[in-house]
PDB file of C-alpha atoms in Angstrom:
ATOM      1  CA  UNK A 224       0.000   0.000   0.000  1.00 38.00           C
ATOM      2  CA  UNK A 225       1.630   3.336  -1.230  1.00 37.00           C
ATOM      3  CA  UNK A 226      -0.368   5.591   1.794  1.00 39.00           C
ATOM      4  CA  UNK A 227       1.894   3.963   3.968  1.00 38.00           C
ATOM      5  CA  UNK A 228       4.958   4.343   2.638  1.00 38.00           C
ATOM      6  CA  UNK A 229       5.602   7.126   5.130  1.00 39.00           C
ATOM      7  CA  UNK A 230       8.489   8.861   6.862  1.00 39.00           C
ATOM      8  CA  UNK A 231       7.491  10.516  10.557  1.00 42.00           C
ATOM      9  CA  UNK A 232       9.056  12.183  13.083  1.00 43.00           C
ATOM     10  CA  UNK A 233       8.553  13.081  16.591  1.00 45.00           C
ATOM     11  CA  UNK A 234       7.615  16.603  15.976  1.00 46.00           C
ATOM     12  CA  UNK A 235       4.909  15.913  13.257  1.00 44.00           C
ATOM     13  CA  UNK A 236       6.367  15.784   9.980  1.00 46.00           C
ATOM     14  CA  UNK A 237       5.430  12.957   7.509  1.00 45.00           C
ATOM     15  CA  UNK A 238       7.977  12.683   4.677  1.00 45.00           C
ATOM     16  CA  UNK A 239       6.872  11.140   1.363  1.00 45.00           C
ATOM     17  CA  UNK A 240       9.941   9.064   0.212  1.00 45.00           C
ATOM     18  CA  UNK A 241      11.514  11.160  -3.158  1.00 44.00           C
ATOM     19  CA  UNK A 242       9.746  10.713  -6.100  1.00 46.00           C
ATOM     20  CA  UNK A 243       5.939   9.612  -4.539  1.00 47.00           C
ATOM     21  CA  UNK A 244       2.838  10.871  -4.429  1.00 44.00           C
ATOM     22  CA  UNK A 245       1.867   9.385  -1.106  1.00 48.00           C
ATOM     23  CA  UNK A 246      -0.168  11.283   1.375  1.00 45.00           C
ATOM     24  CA  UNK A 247       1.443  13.455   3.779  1.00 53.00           C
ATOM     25  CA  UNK A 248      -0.947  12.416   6.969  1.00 58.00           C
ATOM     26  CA  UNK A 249       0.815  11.064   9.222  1.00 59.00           C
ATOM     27  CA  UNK A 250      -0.486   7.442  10.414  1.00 68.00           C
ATOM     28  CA  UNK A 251      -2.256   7.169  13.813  1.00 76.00           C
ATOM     29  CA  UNK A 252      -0.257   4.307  14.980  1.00 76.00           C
ATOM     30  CA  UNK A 253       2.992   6.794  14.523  1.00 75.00           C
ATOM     31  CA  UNK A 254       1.706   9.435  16.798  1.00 78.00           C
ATOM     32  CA  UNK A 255       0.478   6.696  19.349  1.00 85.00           C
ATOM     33  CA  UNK A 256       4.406   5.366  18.852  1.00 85.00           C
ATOM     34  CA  UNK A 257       5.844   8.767  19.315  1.00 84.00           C
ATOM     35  CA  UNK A 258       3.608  10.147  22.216  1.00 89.00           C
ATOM     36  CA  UNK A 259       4.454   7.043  24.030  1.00 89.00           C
ATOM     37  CA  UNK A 260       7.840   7.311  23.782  1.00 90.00           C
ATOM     38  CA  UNK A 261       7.828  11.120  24.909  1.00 91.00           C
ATOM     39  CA  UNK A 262       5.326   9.641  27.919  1.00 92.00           C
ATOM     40  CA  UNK A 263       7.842   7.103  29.088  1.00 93.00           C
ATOM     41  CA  UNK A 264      10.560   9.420  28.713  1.00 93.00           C
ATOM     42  CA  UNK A 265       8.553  12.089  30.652  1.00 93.00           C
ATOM     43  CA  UNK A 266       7.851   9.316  33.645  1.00 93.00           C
ATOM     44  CA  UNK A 267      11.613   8.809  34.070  1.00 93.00           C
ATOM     45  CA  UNK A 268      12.205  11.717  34.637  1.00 92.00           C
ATOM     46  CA  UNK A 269       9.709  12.414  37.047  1.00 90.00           C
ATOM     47  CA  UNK A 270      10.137   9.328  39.070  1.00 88.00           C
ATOM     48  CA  UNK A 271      14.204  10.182  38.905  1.00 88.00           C
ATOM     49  CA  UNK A 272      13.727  13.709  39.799  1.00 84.00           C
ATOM     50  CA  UNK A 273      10.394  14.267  41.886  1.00 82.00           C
ATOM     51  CA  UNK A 274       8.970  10.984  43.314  1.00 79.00           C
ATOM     52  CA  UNK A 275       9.941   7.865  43.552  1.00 71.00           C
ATOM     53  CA  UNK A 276       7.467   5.936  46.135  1.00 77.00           C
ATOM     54  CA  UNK A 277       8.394   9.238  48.269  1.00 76.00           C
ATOM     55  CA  UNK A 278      10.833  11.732  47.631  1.00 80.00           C
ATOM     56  CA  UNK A 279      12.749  11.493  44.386  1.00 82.00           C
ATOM     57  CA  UNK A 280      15.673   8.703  43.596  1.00 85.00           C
ATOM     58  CA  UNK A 281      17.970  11.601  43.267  1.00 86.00           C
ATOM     59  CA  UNK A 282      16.920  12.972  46.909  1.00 85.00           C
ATOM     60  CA  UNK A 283      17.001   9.128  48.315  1.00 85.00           C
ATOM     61  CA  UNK A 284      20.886   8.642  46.280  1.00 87.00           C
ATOM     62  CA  UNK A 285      21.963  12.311  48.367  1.00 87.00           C
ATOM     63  CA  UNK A 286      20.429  10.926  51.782  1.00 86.00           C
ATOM     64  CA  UNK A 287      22.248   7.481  51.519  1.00 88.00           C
ATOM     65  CA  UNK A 288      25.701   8.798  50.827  1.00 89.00           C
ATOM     66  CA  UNK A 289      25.460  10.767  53.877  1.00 88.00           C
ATOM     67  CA  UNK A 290      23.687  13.655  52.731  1.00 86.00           C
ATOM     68  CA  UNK A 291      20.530  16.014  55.412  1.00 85.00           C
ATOM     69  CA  UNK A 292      18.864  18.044  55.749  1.00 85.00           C
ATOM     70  CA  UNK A 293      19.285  20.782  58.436  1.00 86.00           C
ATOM     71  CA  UNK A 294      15.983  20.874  59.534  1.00 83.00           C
ATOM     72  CA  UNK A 295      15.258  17.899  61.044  1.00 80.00           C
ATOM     73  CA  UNK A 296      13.026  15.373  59.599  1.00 74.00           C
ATOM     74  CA  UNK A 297      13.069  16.388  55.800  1.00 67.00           C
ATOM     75  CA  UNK A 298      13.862  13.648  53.043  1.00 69.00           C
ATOM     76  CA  UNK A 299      13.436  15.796  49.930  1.00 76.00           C
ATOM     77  CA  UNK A 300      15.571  18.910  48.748  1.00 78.00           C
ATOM     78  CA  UNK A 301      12.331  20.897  47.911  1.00 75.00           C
ATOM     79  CA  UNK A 302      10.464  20.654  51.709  1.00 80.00           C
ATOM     80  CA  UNK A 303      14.049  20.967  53.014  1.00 81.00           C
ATOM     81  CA  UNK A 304      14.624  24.355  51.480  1.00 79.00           C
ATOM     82  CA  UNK A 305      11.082  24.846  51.715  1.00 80.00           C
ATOM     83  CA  UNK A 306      11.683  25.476  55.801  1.00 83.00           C
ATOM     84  CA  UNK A 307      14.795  27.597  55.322  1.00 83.00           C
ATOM     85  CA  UNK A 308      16.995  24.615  55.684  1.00 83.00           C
ATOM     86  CA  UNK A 309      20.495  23.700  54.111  1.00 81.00           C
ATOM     87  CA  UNK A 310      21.013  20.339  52.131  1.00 80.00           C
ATOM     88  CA  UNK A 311      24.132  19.656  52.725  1.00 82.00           C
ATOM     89  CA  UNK A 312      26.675  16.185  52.547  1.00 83.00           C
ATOM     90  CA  UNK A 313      26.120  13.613  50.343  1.00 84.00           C
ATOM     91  CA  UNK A 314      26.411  13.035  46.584  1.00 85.00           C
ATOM     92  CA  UNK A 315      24.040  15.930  45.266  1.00 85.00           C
ATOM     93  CA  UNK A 316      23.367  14.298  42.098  1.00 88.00           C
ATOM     94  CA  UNK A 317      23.987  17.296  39.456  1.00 88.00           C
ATOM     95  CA  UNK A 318      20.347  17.397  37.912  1.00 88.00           C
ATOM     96  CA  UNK A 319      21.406  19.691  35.071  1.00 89.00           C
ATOM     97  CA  UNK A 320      23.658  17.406  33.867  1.00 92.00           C
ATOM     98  CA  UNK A 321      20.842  14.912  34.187  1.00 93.00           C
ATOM     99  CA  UNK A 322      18.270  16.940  32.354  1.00 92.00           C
ATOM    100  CA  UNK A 323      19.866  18.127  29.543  1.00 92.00           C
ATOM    101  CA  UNK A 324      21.770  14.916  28.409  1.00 93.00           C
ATOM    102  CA  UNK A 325      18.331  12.756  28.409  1.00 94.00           C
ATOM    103  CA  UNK A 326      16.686  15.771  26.985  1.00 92.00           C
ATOM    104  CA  UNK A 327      19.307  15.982  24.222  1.00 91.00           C
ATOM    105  CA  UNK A 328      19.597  12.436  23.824  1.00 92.00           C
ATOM    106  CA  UNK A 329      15.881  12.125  23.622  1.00 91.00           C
ATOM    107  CA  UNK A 330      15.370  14.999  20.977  1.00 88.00           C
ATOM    108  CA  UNK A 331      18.404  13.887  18.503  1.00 87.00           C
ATOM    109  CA  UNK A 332      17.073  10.145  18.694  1.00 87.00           C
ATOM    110  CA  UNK A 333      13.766  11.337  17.659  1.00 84.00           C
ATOM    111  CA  UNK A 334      15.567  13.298  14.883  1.00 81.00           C
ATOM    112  CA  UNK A 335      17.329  10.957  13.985  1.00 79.00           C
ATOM    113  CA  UNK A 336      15.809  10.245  10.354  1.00 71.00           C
ATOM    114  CA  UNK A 337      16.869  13.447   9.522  1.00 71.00           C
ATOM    115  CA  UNK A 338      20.447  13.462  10.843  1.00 73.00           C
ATOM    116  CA  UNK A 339      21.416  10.086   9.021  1.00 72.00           C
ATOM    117  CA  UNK A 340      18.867  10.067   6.275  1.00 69.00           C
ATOM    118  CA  UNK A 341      20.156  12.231   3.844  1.00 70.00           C
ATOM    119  CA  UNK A 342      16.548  11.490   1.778  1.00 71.00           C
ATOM    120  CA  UNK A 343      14.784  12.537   4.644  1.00 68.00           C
ATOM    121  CA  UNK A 344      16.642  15.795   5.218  1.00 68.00           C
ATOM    122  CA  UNK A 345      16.185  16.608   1.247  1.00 71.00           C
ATOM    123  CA  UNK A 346      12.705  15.774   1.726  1.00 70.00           C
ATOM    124  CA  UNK A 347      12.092  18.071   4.784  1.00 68.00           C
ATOM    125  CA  UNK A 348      13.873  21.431   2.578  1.00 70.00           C
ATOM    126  CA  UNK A 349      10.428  21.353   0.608  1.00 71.00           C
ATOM    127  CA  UNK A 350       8.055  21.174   3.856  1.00 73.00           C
ATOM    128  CA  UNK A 351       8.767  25.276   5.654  1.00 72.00           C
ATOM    129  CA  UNK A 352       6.905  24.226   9.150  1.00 73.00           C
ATOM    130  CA  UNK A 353       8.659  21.077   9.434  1.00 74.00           C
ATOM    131  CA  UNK A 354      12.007  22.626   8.309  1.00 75.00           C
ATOM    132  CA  UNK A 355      11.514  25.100  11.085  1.00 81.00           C
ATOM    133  CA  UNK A 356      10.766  22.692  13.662  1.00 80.00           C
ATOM    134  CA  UNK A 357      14.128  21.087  12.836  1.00 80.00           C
ATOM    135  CA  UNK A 358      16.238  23.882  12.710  1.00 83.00           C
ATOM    136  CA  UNK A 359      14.315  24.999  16.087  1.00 87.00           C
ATOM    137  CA  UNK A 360      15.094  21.319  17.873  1.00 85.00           C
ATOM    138  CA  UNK A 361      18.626  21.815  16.815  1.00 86.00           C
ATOM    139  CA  UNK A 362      19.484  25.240  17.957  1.00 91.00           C
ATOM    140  CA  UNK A 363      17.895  24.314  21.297  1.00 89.00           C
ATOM    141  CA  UNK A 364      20.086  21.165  21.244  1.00 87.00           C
ATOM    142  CA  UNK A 365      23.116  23.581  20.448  1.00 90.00           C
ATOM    143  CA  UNK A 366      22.476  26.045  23.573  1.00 90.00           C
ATOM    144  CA  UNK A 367      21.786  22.370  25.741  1.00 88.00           C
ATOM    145  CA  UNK A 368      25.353  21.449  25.200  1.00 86.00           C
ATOM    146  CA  UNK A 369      26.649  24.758  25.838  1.00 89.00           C
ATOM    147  CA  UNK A 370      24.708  24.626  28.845  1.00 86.00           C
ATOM    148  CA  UNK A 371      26.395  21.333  30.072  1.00 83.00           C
ATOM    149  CA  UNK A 372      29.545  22.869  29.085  1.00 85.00           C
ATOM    150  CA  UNK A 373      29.211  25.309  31.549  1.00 86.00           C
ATOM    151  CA  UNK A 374      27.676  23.322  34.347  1.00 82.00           C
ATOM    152  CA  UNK A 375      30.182  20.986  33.673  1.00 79.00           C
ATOM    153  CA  UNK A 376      33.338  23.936  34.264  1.00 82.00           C
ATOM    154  CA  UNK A 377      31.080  25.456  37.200  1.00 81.00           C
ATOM    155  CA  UNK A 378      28.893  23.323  38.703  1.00 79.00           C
ATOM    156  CA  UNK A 379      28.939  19.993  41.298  1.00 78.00           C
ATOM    157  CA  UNK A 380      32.222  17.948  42.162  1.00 81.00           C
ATOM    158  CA  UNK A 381      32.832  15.297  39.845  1.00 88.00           C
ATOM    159  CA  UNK A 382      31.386  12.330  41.036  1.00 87.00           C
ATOM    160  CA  UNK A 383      28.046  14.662  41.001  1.00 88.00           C
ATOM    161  CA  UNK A 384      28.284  15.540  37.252  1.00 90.00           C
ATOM    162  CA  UNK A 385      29.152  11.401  36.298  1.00 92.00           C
ATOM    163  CA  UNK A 386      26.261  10.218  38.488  1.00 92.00           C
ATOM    164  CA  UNK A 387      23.706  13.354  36.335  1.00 92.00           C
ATOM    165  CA  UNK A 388      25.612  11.610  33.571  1.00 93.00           C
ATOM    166  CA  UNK A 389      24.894   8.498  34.210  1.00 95.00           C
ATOM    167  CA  UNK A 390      21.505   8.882  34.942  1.00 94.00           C
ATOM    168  CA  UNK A 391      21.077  11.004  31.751  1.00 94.00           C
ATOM    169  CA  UNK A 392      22.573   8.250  29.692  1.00 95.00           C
ATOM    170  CA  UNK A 393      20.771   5.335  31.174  1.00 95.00           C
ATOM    171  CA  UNK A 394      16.971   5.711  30.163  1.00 94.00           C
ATOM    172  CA  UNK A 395      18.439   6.447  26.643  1.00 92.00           C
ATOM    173  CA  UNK A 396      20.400   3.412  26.433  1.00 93.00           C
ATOM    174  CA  UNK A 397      17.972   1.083  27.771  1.00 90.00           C
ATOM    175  CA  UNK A 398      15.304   2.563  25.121  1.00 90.00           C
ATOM    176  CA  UNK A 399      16.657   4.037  22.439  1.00 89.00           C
ATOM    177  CA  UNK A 400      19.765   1.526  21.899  1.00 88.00           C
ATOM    178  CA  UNK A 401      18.087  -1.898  23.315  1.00 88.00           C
ATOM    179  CA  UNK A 402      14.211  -2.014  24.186  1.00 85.00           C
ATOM    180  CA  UNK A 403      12.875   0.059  20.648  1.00 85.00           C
ATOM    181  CA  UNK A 404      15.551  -1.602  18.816  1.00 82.00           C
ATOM    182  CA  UNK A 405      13.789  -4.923  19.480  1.00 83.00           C
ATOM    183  CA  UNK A 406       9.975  -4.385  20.696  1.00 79.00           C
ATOM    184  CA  UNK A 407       7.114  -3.799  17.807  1.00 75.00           C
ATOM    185  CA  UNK A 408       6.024  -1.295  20.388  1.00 76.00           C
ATOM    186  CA  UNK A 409       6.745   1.576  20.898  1.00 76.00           C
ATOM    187  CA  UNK A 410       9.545   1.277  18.119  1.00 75.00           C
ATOM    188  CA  UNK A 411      10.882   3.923  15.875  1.00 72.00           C
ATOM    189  CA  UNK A 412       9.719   4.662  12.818  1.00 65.00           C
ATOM    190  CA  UNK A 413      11.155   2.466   9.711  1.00 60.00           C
ATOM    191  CA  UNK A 414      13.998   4.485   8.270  1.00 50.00           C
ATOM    192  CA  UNK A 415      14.363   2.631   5.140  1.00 41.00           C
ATOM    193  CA  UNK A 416      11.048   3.811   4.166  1.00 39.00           C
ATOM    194  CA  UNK A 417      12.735   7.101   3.292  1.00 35.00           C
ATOM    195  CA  UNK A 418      15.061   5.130   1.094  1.00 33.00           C
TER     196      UNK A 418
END
């Protein structure tokens, strides 16, 4: 079926492979796919960051290497500062570093088609909204690393900015470079469609 020779992307864009008169509507089953993805990438962050069964994993990592609060009786960063206390000891797990490398990581796996599709990026030139929404995702992804640059120079010890790191990293590689590489759902799109 020719309608479904499509090429999608996260941020709405349905490329026609070159040379075909298909449809540009993007498929149903591709947005499901792609707000899915954003969902569970969404939920890791929250549970890393906010709650996880309580405070967040990040304020239950700074309270097991030692780190409190110096109000008495506050588990979480936010209530702790919240009473005019000081969070201090511990691994304070650098949650910029976090943030922007799953963010970035995130955004250039969903972009992906159009960094290593040179089709696809051809394609998208003819297509003004979608070309914009590129260009936009990329010059946010260029300030993002010069953001980490500079948390990275200012910011946390060491072992704070590899744990962020780490943590940053992980949910990628566990979705991006294993789990959508081999589950029908919620997968990437086909890049070879494009071809």
């Amino acid at each position: 079926n020719h309608d479904q020779d499509h090429t999608p992307s996260m941020i709405g864009t349905n490329l026609p492979p070159s040379g075909s008169n298909a449809s540009a509507r993007v498929p149903s089953d591709v947005v499901v796919k792609a707000l899915v993805r954003w969902g569970l990438a969404t939920l890791y962050w929250w549970i890393i960051s906010q709650w996880f069964f309580g405070p967040g994993l990040f304020d239950r990592v700074f309270v097991l290497t030692g780190g409190s609060c110096s109000v008495d009786g506050h588990w979480s960063q936010y209530h702790c500062r919240r009473q005019g206390g000081n969070w201090s000891g511990g691994i304070d797990i650098s949650g910029h570093m976090f943030l922007l490398t799953h963010a970035w990581l995130f955004l250039m796996e969903e972009l992906s088609l159009f960094l290593n599709v040179p089709e696809a990026w051809t394609a998208l030139q003819n297509r003004r909204s979608a070309k914009y929404a590129v260009w936009g995702v990329l010059a946010l992804a260029g300030l993002w690393w010069w953001m980490l640059l500079m948390t990275s120079v200012y910011y946390h010890h060491l072992a704070e900015k590899l744990t962020g790191l780490f943590f940053g990293v992980l949910f990628w590689f566990g979705s991006y470079v294993t789990l959508y590489k081999i589950a029908p759902f919620p997968s990437m799109p086909d890049q070879a469609a494009v071809l």
